[in-house]
Amino acid sequence: NAGVTQTPKFRILKIGQSMTLQCTQDMNHNYMYWYRQDPGMGLKLIYYSVGAGITDKGEVPNGYNVSRSTTEDFPLRLELAAPSQTSVYFCASSPAGTGPGSPLHFGNGTRLTVT
Amino acid sequence: DQQVKQNSPSLSVQEGRISILNCDYTNSMFDYFLWYKKYPAEGPTFLISISSIKDKNEDGRFTVFLNKSAKHLSLHIVPSQPGDSAVYFCAASDRGSRLTFGEGTQLTVNP
Protein backbone atom coordinates (compact mmCIF):
# COMPACT_ATOMS: atom_id res chain seq x y z
CA ASN A 1 0.00 0.00 0.00
CA ALA A 2 1.82 3.11 -1.25
CA GLY A 3 -0.35 5.75 0.50
CA VAL A 4 0.34 9.26 -0.84
CA THR A 5 2.98 9.50 -3.56
CA GLN A 6 4.53 12.78 -4.67
CA THR A 7 6.76 13.36 -7.68
CA PRO A 8 9.31 14.72 -8.24
CA LYS A 9 11.24 14.69 -4.95
CA PHE A 10 13.42 17.65 -5.95
CA ARG A 11 13.24 20.28 -8.66
CA ILE A 12 15.08 23.47 -9.56
CA LEU A 13 13.19 25.99 -11.67
CA LYS A 14 14.22 29.25 -13.26
CA ILE A 15 12.08 32.33 -12.64
CA GLY A 16 9.10 32.36 -15.00
CA GLN A 17 9.14 28.64 -15.75
CA SER A 18 6.14 26.48 -15.06
CA MET A 19 5.76 23.00 -13.65
CA THR A 20 3.27 20.55 -12.19
CA LEU A 21 3.78 18.78 -8.88
CA GLN A 22 2.14 15.38 -9.02
CA CYS A 23 0.25 13.77 -6.15
CA THR A 24 -1.60 10.47 -6.18
CA GLN A 25 -3.16 8.40 -3.39
CA ASP A 26 -4.37 4.82 -3.40
CA MET A 27 -6.51 4.89 -0.26
CA ASN A 28 -9.71 6.05 -1.98
CA HIS A 29 -9.74 9.19 0.16
CA ASN A 30 -12.17 11.92 -0.82
CA TYR A 31 -10.25 14.83 0.68
CA MET A 32 -6.88 15.96 -0.64
CA TYR A 33 -4.68 18.91 0.32
CA TRP A 34 -1.62 20.81 -0.78
CA TYR A 35 0.57 22.47 1.86
CA ARG A 36 3.84 24.34 1.64
CA GLN A 37 6.39 24.43 4.42
CA ASP A 38 8.78 27.35 4.70
CA PRO A 39 11.55 27.31 7.33
CA GLY A 40 10.18 28.21 10.77
CA MET A 41 6.73 28.86 9.36
CA GLY A 42 4.91 25.57 9.72
CA LEU A 43 2.63 24.26 7.00
CA LYS A 44 0.41 26.64 5.06
CA LEU A 45 -2.60 25.35 3.13
CA ILE A 46 -2.52 26.21 -0.58
CA TYR A 47 -5.56 24.40 -2.00
CA TYR A 48 -7.76 21.53 -1.01
CA SER A 49 -10.40 19.30 -2.57
CA VAL A 50 -13.37 17.49 -0.99
CA GLY A 51 -13.87 15.20 -3.97
CA ALA A 52 -13.39 14.80 -7.70
CA GLY A 53 -14.32 18.00 -9.52
CA ILE A 54 -14.38 20.17 -6.38
CA THR A 55 -11.50 22.39 -5.26
CA ASP A 56 -11.18 25.35 -2.92
CA LYS A 57 -8.55 27.90 -1.93
CA GLY A 58 -6.57 27.69 1.27
CA GLU A 59 -4.51 30.37 3.02
CA VAL A 60 -1.88 30.95 0.30
CA PRO A 61 -3.35 30.11 -3.15
CA ASN A 62 -1.80 32.94 -5.20
CA GLY A 63 0.51 31.70 -7.95
CA TYR A 64 -0.92 28.16 -7.92
CA ASN A 65 -3.66 26.20 -9.63
CA VAL A 66 -5.12 22.77 -8.99
CA SER A 67 -7.48 20.31 -10.60
CA ARG A 68 -9.16 17.13 -9.35
CA SER A 69 -10.42 15.06 -12.24
CA THR A 70 -10.14 11.74 -10.38
CA THR A 71 -10.32 10.62 -6.74
CA GLU A 72 -6.70 9.47 -6.87
CA ASP A 73 -4.89 12.48 -8.37
CA PHE A 74 -4.50 16.08 -7.22
CA PRO A 75 -1.80 17.90 -9.23
CA LEU A 76 -0.54 21.36 -8.25
CA ARG A 77 0.41 23.72 -11.07
CA LEU A 78 2.87 26.64 -10.85
CA GLU A 79 2.45 28.83 -13.94
CA LEU A 80 5.13 31.52 -13.53
CA ALA A 81 7.62 30.42 -10.91
CA ALA A 82 8.90 33.10 -8.52
CA PRO A 83 11.64 32.92 -5.85
CA SER A 84 8.92 33.27 -3.18
CA GLN A 85 7.67 29.82 -4.22
CA THR A 86 10.88 28.17 -3.08
CA SER A 87 9.59 25.77 -0.46
CA VAL A 88 8.86 22.17 0.42
CA TYR A 89 5.45 21.09 -0.86
CA PHE A 90 3.41 18.38 0.84
CA CYS A 91 0.35 16.66 -0.50
CA ALA A 92 -2.01 14.97 1.94
CA SER A 93 -5.26 13.03 1.89
CA SER A 94 -7.92 12.05 4.39
CA PRO A 95 -11.07 9.93 4.21
CA ALA A 96 -13.48 12.53 5.57
CA GLY A 97 -12.08 15.98 6.21
CA THR A 98 -10.04 16.80 9.31
CA GLY A 99 -12.34 15.75 12.14
CA PRO A 100 -12.06 12.85 14.59
CA GLY A 101 -11.05 9.57 13.01
CA SER A 102 -9.84 11.23 9.84
CA PRO A 103 -6.17 12.18 10.23
CA LEU A 104 -4.27 13.49 7.25
CA HIS A 105 -1.86 11.13 5.49
CA PHE A 106 1.07 13.01 3.99
CA GLY A 107 3.40 12.29 1.11
CA ASN A 108 7.15 12.74 1.54
CA GLY A 109 7.24 16.13 -0.10
CA THR A 110 8.70 17.90 -3.13
CA ARG A 111 11.58 20.29 -2.48
CA LEU A 112 11.34 23.13 -5.01
CA THR A 113 13.95 25.83 -5.58
CA VAL A 114 13.27 28.79 -7.87
CA THR A 115 16.33 30.78 -8.93
CA ASP B 1 -2.39 36.17 11.62
CA GLN B 2 -0.91 33.07 13.23
CA GLN B 3 -3.91 31.27 14.71
CA VAL B 4 -1.88 28.34 16.02
CA LYS B 5 1.42 29.15 17.66
CA GLN B 6 4.25 27.07 19.02
CA ASN B 7 6.52 29.50 20.82
CA SER B 8 9.47 27.18 21.33
CA PRO B 9 11.36 26.43 18.11
CA SER B 10 13.44 23.80 19.89
CA LEU B 11 13.56 21.64 23.01
CA SER B 12 16.33 19.38 24.28
CA VAL B 13 15.78 16.70 26.96
CA GLN B 14 17.62 13.73 28.37
CA GLU B 15 16.56 10.21 27.53
CA GLY B 16 14.09 8.89 30.11
CA ARG B 17 12.89 12.33 31.18
CA ILE B 18 9.62 14.04 30.28
CA SER B 19 9.28 16.17 27.13
CA ILE B 20 6.60 18.87 27.20
CA LEU B 21 5.70 20.62 23.97
CA ASN B 22 3.32 23.56 24.06
CA CYS B 23 0.87 25.11 21.65
CA ASP B 24 -1.46 28.12 21.86
CA TYR B 25 -4.36 29.02 19.61
CA THR B 26 -6.55 32.07 19.11
CA ASN B 27 -9.56 30.85 17.11
CA SER B 28 -12.36 29.76 19.44
CA MET B 29 -14.01 27.89 16.54
CA PHE B 30 -11.32 25.22 16.61
CA ASP B 31 -12.92 22.03 17.90
CA TYR B 32 -10.36 19.32 17.29
CA PHE B 33 -6.62 19.33 17.87
CA LEU B 34 -3.85 17.08 16.67
CA TRP B 35 -0.12 16.55 16.99
CA TYR B 36 1.98 15.44 14.06
CA LYS B 37 5.57 14.23 14.11
CA LYS B 38 8.00 14.82 11.26
CA TYR B 39 11.37 13.24 10.54
CA PRO B 40 13.77 14.82 8.01
CA ALA B 41 12.95 14.15 4.35
CA GLU B 42 9.59 12.61 5.28
CA GLY B 43 6.06 13.92 5.49
CA PRO B 44 4.38 14.56 8.85
CA THR B 45 2.71 11.57 10.47
CA PHE B 46 -0.25 11.67 12.82
CA LEU B 47 0.62 11.13 16.48
CA ILE B 48 -2.32 11.87 18.77
CA SER B 49 -5.45 14.02 18.87
CA ILE B 50 -8.02 15.47 21.25
CA SER B 51 -11.55 16.73 20.84
CA SER B 52 -12.57 20.03 22.42
CA ILE B 53 -15.03 18.19 24.67
CA LYS B 54 -12.13 16.48 26.47
CA ASP B 55 -9.22 17.81 28.47
CA LYS B 56 -6.88 14.83 28.22
CA ASN B 57 -6.12 11.99 25.84
CA GLU B 58 -3.50 9.31 26.38
CA ASP B 59 -1.85 6.88 23.99
CA GLY B 60 1.05 4.95 25.46
CA ARG B 61 3.91 7.32 26.23
CA PHE B 62 2.07 10.26 24.68
CA THR B 63 -0.54 12.41 26.44
CA VAL B 64 -2.19 15.54 25.11
CA PHE B 65 -3.78 18.06 27.48
CA LEU B 66 -6.25 20.73 26.41
CA ASN B 67 -7.07 23.87 28.41
CA LYS B 68 -9.90 25.52 26.51
CA SER B 69 -10.19 28.55 28.75
CA ALA B 70 -6.51 29.34 28.17
CA LYS B 71 -6.63 28.21 24.51
CA HIS B 72 -3.60 26.07 25.23
CA LEU B 73 -2.63 22.50 24.57
CA SER B 74 0.44 20.50 25.41
CA LEU B 75 1.99 17.18 24.44
CA HIS B 76 3.76 15.16 27.11
CA ILE B 77 6.13 12.36 26.19
CA VAL B 78 7.15 10.08 29.05
CA PRO B 79 9.70 8.59 29.05
CA SER B 80 11.43 10.33 26.16
CA GLN B 81 13.50 8.18 23.82
CA PRO B 82 16.17 9.13 21.25
CA GLY B 83 13.83 7.93 18.49
CA ASP B 84 11.39 10.66 19.54
CA SER B 85 13.80 13.27 18.15
CA ALA B 86 11.80 14.98 15.41
CA VAL B 87 9.84 18.13 14.62
CA TYR B 88 6.43 18.18 16.31
CA PHE B 89 3.59 20.18 14.79
CA CYS B 90 0.46 21.18 16.61
CA ALA B 91 -2.64 21.49 14.37
CA ALA B 92 -6.23 22.59 14.84
CA SER B 93 -9.38 21.81 12.89
CA ASP B 94 -12.26 24.21 12.34
CA ARG B 95 -15.43 22.12 11.91
CA GLY B 96 -13.59 19.36 10.10
CA SER B 97 -12.79 21.06 6.82
CA ARG B 98 -9.10 21.89 7.04
CA LEU B 99 -6.17 22.01 9.43
CA THR B 100 -4.19 25.01 10.62
CA PHE B 101 -0.66 24.17 11.71
CA GLY B 102 1.76 25.73 14.16
CA GLU B 103 5.37 26.48 13.28
CA GLY B 104 6.74 23.30 14.79
CA THR B 105 9.10 22.47 17.66
CA GLN B 106 12.32 20.53 17.08
CA LEU B 107 12.65 17.98 19.90
CA THR B 108 16.06 16.47 20.55
CA VAL B 109 16.33 13.60 23.02
CA ASN B 110 19.90 13.05 24.14
CA PRO B 111 21.06 9.53 25.10
mmCIF file of C-alpha atoms in Angstrom:
data_model
loop_
_atom_site.group_PDB
_atom_site.id
_atom_site.type_symbol
_atom_site.label_atom_id
_atom_site.label_comp_id
_atom_site.label_asym_id
_atom_site.label_seq_id
_atom_site.Cartn_x
_atom_site.Cartn_y
_atom_site.Cartn_z
ATOM 1 C CA ASN A 1 0.000 0.000 0.000
ATOM 2 C CA ALA A 2 1.823 3.112 -1.254
ATOM 3 C CA GLY A 3 -0.350 5.748 0.503
ATOM 4 C CA VAL A 4 0.338 9.260 -0.836
ATOM 5 C CA THR A 5 2.976 9.497 -3.562
ATOM 6 C CA GLN A 6 4.528 12.778 -4.667
ATOM 7 C CA THR A 7 6.758 13.359 -7.679
ATOM 8 C CA PRO A 8 9.314 14.721 -8.242
ATOM 9 C CA LYS A 9 11.238 14.692 -4.953
ATOM 10 C CA PHE A 10 13.418 17.646 -5.951
ATOM 11 C CA ARG A 11 13.238 20.281 -8.658
ATOM 12 C CA ILE A 12 15.084 23.466 -9.563
ATOM 13 C CA LEU A 13 13.187 25.995 -11.675
ATOM 14 C CA LYS A 14 14.220 29.247 -13.256
ATOM 15 C CA ILE A 15 12.076 32.330 -12.636
ATOM 16 C CA GLY A 16 9.105 32.363 -14.997
ATOM 17 C CA GLN A 17 9.141 28.639 -15.754
ATOM 18 C CA SER A 18 6.138 26.475 -15.058
ATOM 19 C CA MET A 19 5.763 23.001 -13.645
ATOM 20 C CA THR A 20 3.275 20.551 -12.194
ATOM 21 C CA LEU A 21 3.778 18.777 -8.885
ATOM 22 C CA GLN A 22 2.142 15.381 -9.016
ATOM 23 C CA CYS A 23 0.246 13.766 -6.155
ATOM 24 C CA THR A 24 -1.604 10.474 -6.175
ATOM 25 C CA GLN A 25 -3.161 8.399 -3.385
ATOM 26 C CA ASP A 26 -4.371 4.816 -3.403
ATOM 27 C CA MET A 27 -6.514 4.894 -0.255
ATOM 28 C CA ASN A 28 -9.706 6.045 -1.980
ATOM 29 C CA HIS A 29 -9.736 9.187 0.159
ATOM 30 C CA ASN A 30 -12.174 11.918 -0.824
ATOM 31 C CA TYR A 31 -10.245 14.827 0.683
ATOM 32 C CA MET A 32 -6.875 15.964 -0.640
ATOM 33 C CA TYR A 33 -4.682 18.907 0.325
ATOM 34 C CA TRP A 34 -1.619 20.813 -0.777
ATOM 35 C CA TYR A 35 0.570 22.473 1.861
ATOM 36 C CA ARG A 36 3.841 24.338 1.640
ATOM 37 C CA GLN A 37 6.393 24.428 4.419
ATOM 38 C CA ASP A 38 8.780 27.348 4.699
ATOM 39 C CA PRO A 39 11.546 27.307 7.327
ATOM 40 C CA GLY A 40 10.181 28.209 10.766
ATOM 41 C CA MET A 41 6.727 28.862 9.356
ATOM 42 C CA GLY A 42 4.907 25.569 9.724
ATOM 43 C CA LEU A 43 2.631 24.260 7.000
ATOM 44 C CA LYS A 44 0.407 26.636 5.064
ATOM 45 C CA LEU A 45 -2.601 25.352 3.131
ATOM 46 C CA ILE A 46 -2.516 26.208 -0.581
ATOM 47 C CA TYR A 47 -5.563 24.402 -2.001
ATOM 48 C CA TYR A 48 -7.765 21.532 -1.012
ATOM 49 C CA SER A 49 -10.397 19.299 -2.566
ATOM 50 C CA VAL A 50 -13.367 17.488 -0.991
ATOM 51 C CA GLY A 51 -13.869 15.204 -3.975
ATOM 52 C CA ALA A 52 -13.395 14.803 -7.697
ATOM 53 C CA GLY A 53 -14.322 17.997 -9.525
ATOM 54 C CA ILE A 54 -14.375 20.172 -6.380
ATOM 55 C CA THR A 55 -11.503 22.386 -5.257
ATOM 56 C CA ASP A 56 -11.178 25.354 -2.924
ATOM 57 C CA LYS A 57 -8.547 27.898 -1.933
ATOM 58 C CA GLY A 58 -6.573 27.688 1.270
ATOM 59 C CA GLU A 59 -4.506 30.372 3.019
ATOM 60 C CA VAL A 60 -1.876 30.950 0.304
ATOM 61 C CA PRO A 61 -3.354 30.113 -3.153
ATOM 62 C CA ASN A 62 -1.803 32.938 -5.197
ATOM 63 C CA GLY A 63 0.506 31.703 -7.948
ATOM 64 C CA TYR A 64 -0.915 28.163 -7.925
ATOM 65 C CA ASN A 65 -3.660 26.205 -9.632
ATOM 66 C CA VAL A 66 -5.119 22.767 -8.990
ATOM 67 C CA SER A 67 -7.482 20.309 -10.602
ATOM 68 C CA ARG A 68 -9.163 17.128 -9.352
ATOM 69 C CA SER A 69 -10.422 15.062 -12.238
ATOM 70 C CA THR A 70 -10.141 11.737 -10.378
ATOM 71 C CA THR A 71 -10.317 10.616 -6.741
ATOM 72 C CA GLU A 72 -6.695 9.474 -6.870
ATOM 73 C CA ASP A 73 -4.889 12.483 -8.370
ATOM 74 C CA PHE A 74 -4.498 16.076 -7.220
ATOM 75 C CA PRO A 75 -1.800 17.903 -9.227
ATOM 76 C CA LEU A 76 -0.538 21.357 -8.250
ATOM 77 C CA ARG A 77 0.411 23.720 -11.071
ATOM 78 C CA LEU A 78 2.873 26.642 -10.854
ATOM 79 C CA GLU A 79 2.452 28.831 -13.943
ATOM 80 C CA LEU A 80 5.134 31.522 -13.526
ATOM 81 C CA ALA A 81 7.620 30.421 -10.905
ATOM 82 C CA ALA A 82 8.896 33.096 -8.524
ATOM 83 C CA PRO A 83 11.642 32.916 -5.846
ATOM 84 C CA SER A 84 8.922 33.268 -3.177
ATOM 85 C CA GLN A 85 7.672 29.823 -4.225
ATOM 86 C CA THR A 86 10.883 28.170 -3.081
ATOM 87 C CA SER A 87 9.590 25.773 -0.457
ATOM 88 C CA VAL A 88 8.855 22.166 0.416
ATOM 89 C CA TYR A 89 5.454 21.094 -0.860
ATOM 90 C CA PHE A 90 3.409 18.383 0.845
ATOM 91 C CA CYS A 91 0.354 16.661 -0.503
ATOM 92 C CA ALA A 92 -2.011 14.971 1.939
ATOM 93 C CA SER A 93 -5.255 13.035 1.891
ATOM 94 C CA SER A 94 -7.921 12.050 4.389
ATOM 95 C CA PRO A 95 -11.069 9.931 4.211
ATOM 96 C CA ALA A 96 -13.482 12.531 5.566
ATOM 97 C CA GLY A 97 -12.085 15.984 6.215
ATOM 98 C CA THR A 98 -10.039 16.796 9.311
ATOM 99 C CA GLY A 99 -12.336 15.754 12.139
ATOM 100 C CA PRO A 100 -12.060 12.846 14.587
ATOM 101 C CA GLY A 101 -11.049 9.567 13.011
ATOM 102 C CA SER A 102 -9.840 11.233 9.840
ATOM 103 C CA PRO A 103 -6.166 12.184 10.234
ATOM 104 C CA LEU A 104 -4.271 13.489 7.253
ATOM 105 C CA HIS A 105 -1.857 11.126 5.490
ATOM 106 C CA PHE A 106 1.072 13.010 3.986
ATOM 107 C CA GLY A 107 3.401 12.294 1.110
ATOM 108 C CA ASN A 108 7.152 12.740 1.544
ATOM 109 C CA GLY A 109 7.236 16.133 -0.097
ATOM 110 C CA THR A 110 8.698 17.899 -3.129
ATOM 111 C CA ARG A 111 11.578 20.292 -2.482
ATOM 112 C CA LEU A 112 11.342 23.126 -5.012
ATOM 113 C CA THR A 113 13.951 25.825 -5.577
ATOM 114 C CA VAL A 114 13.266 28.787 -7.868
ATOM 115 C CA THR A 115 16.333 30.782 -8.933
ATOM 116 C CA ASP B 1 -2.388 36.172 11.619
ATOM 117 C CA GLN B 2 -0.905 33.073 13.232
ATOM 118 C CA GLN B 3 -3.910 31.268 14.711
ATOM 119 C CA VAL B 4 -1.876 28.337 16.019
ATOM 120 C CA LYS B 5 1.418 29.154 17.658
ATOM 121 C CA GLN B 6 4.252 27.068 19.019
ATOM 122 C CA ASN B 7 6.517 29.498 20.822
ATOM 123 C CA SER B 8 9.467 27.179 21.333
ATOM 124 C CA PRO B 9 11.361 26.431 18.113
ATOM 125 C CA SER B 10 13.441 23.803 19.885
ATOM 126 C CA LEU B 11 13.557 21.641 23.013
ATOM 127 C CA SER B 12 16.329 19.380 24.280
ATOM 128 C CA VAL B 13 15.783 16.702 26.958
ATOM 129 C CA GLN B 14 17.620 13.734 28.375
ATOM 130 C CA GLU B 15 16.556 10.208 27.534
ATOM 131 C CA GLY B 16 14.087 8.888 30.113
ATOM 132 C CA ARG B 17 12.886 12.335 31.180
ATOM 133 C CA ILE B 18 9.621 14.043 30.279
ATOM 134 C CA SER B 19 9.280 16.168 27.134
ATOM 135 C CA ILE B 20 6.595 18.865 27.197
ATOM 136 C CA LEU B 21 5.701 20.617 23.972
ATOM 137 C CA ASN B 22 3.323 23.558 24.062
ATOM 138 C CA CYS B 23 0.875 25.107 21.654
ATOM 139 C CA ASP B 24 -1.457 28.125 21.861
ATOM 140 C CA TYR B 25 -4.358 29.019 19.608
ATOM 141 C CA THR B 26 -6.546 32.065 19.113
ATOM 142 C CA ASN B 27 -9.557 30.850 17.114
ATOM 143 C CA SER B 28 -12.363 29.763 19.441
ATOM 144 C CA MET B 29 -14.008 27.892 16.545
ATOM 145 C CA PHE B 30 -11.316 25.217 16.613
ATOM 146 C CA ASP B 31 -12.923 22.029 17.898
ATOM 147 C CA TYR B 32 -10.360 19.317 17.288
ATOM 148 C CA PHE B 33 -6.619 19.333 17.874
ATOM 149 C CA LEU B 34 -3.850 17.081 16.670
ATOM 150 C CA TRP B 35 -0.122 16.547 16.986
ATOM 151 C CA TYR B 36 1.975 15.437 14.058
ATOM 152 C CA LYS B 37 5.567 14.235 14.110
ATOM 153 C CA LYS B 38 8.001 14.817 11.263
ATOM 154 C CA TYR B 39 11.367 13.243 10.544
ATOM 155 C CA PRO B 40 13.769 14.822 8.011
ATOM 156 C CA ALA B 41 12.947 14.146 4.352
ATOM 157 C CA GLU B 42 9.594 12.608 5.285
ATOM 158 C CA GLY B 43 6.062 13.915 5.485
ATOM 159 C CA PRO B 44 4.385 14.564 8.848
ATOM 160 C CA THR B 45 2.710 11.569 10.475
ATOM 161 C CA PHE B 46 -0.252 11.671 12.818
ATOM 162 C CA LEU B 47 0.615 11.127 16.478
ATOM 163 C CA ILE B 48 -2.324 11.874 18.774
ATOM 164 C CA SER B 49 -5.454 14.019 18.871
ATOM 165 C CA ILE B 50 -8.021 15.467 21.253
ATOM 166 C CA SER B 51 -11.546 16.727 20.841
ATOM 167 C CA SER B 52 -12.572 20.034 22.416
ATOM 168 C CA ILE B 53 -15.029 18.186 24.673
ATOM 169 C CA LYS B 54 -12.134 16.479 26.471
ATOM 170 C CA ASP B 55 -9.218 17.813 28.468
ATOM 171 C CA LYS B 56 -6.876 14.833 28.220
ATOM 172 C CA ASN B 57 -6.121 11.995 25.842
ATOM 173 C CA GLU B 58 -3.504 9.308 26.378
ATOM 174 C CA ASP B 59 -1.849 6.884 23.992
ATOM 175 C CA GLY B 60 1.049 4.949 25.460
ATOM 176 C CA ARG B 61 3.912 7.324 26.232
ATOM 177 C CA PHE B 62 2.066 10.264 24.679
ATOM 178 C CA THR B 63 -0.538 12.408 26.442
ATOM 179 C CA VAL B 64 -2.189 15.543 25.111
ATOM 180 C CA PHE B 65 -3.776 18.057 27.484
ATOM 181 C CA LEU B 66 -6.249 20.726 26.413
ATOM 182 C CA ASN B 67 -7.066 23.868 28.413
ATOM 183 C CA LYS B 68 -9.899 25.518 26.508
ATOM 184 C CA SER B 69 -10.185 28.550 28.750
ATOM 185 C CA ALA B 70 -6.507 29.340 28.168
ATOM 186 C CA LYS B 71 -6.631 28.206 24.513
ATOM 187 C CA HIS B 72 -3.598 26.072 25.226
ATOM 188 C CA LEU B 73 -2.629 22.498 24.574
ATOM 189 C CA SER B 74 0.444 20.503 25.408
ATOM 190 C CA LEU B 75 1.988 17.184 24.440
ATOM 191 C CA HIS B 76 3.762 15.163 27.108
ATOM 192 C CA ILE B 77 6.132 12.355 26.189
ATOM 193 C CA VAL B 78 7.148 10.079 29.053
ATOM 194 C CA PRO B 79 9.701 8.589 29.051
ATOM 195 C CA SER B 80 11.432 10.334 26.161
ATOM 196 C CA GLN B 81 13.505 8.178 23.824
ATOM 197 C CA PRO B 82 16.170 9.131 21.247
ATOM 198 C CA GLY B 83 13.832 7.929 18.486
ATOM 199 C CA ASP B 84 11.394 10.663 19.538
ATOM 200 C CA SER B 85 13.802 13.272 18.151
ATOM 201 C CA ALA B 86 11.798 14.977 15.405
ATOM 202 C CA VAL B 87 9.844 18.129 14.622
ATOM 203 C CA TYR B 88 6.433 18.180 16.312
ATOM 204 C CA PHE B 89 3.589 20.178 14.789
ATOM 205 C CA CYS B 90 0.458 21.178 16.609
ATOM 206 C CA ALA B 91 -2.636 21.489 14.368
ATOM 207 C CA ALA B 92 -6.229 22.585 14.844
ATOM 208 C CA SER B 93 -9.377 21.810 12.886
ATOM 209 C CA ASP B 94 -12.259 24.207 12.344
ATOM 210 C CA ARG B 95 -15.430 22.123 11.911
ATOM 211 C CA GLY B 96 -13.586 19.356 10.095
ATOM 212 C CA SER B 97 -12.792 21.059 6.816
ATOM 213 C CA ARG B 98 -9.095 21.890 7.042
ATOM 214 C CA LEU B 99 -6.173 22.006 9.429
ATOM 215 C CA THR B 100 -4.190 25.014 10.619
ATOM 216 C CA PHE B 101 -0.659 24.175 11.714
ATOM 217 C CA GLY B 102 1.763 25.735 14.163
ATOM 218 C CA GLU B 103 5.368 26.482 13.278
ATOM 219 C CA GLY B 104 6.744 23.297 14.790
ATOM 220 C CA THR B 105 9.102 22.467 17.662
ATOM 221 C CA GLN B 106 12.316 20.531 17.084
ATOM 222 C CA LEU B 107 12.648 17.979 19.905
ATOM 223 C CA THR B 108 16.063 16.474 20.546
ATOM 224 C CA VAL B 109 16.326 13.605 23.017
ATOM 225 C CA ASN B 110 19.902 13.051 24.138
ATOM 226 C CA PRO B 111 21.062 9.532 25.099
#
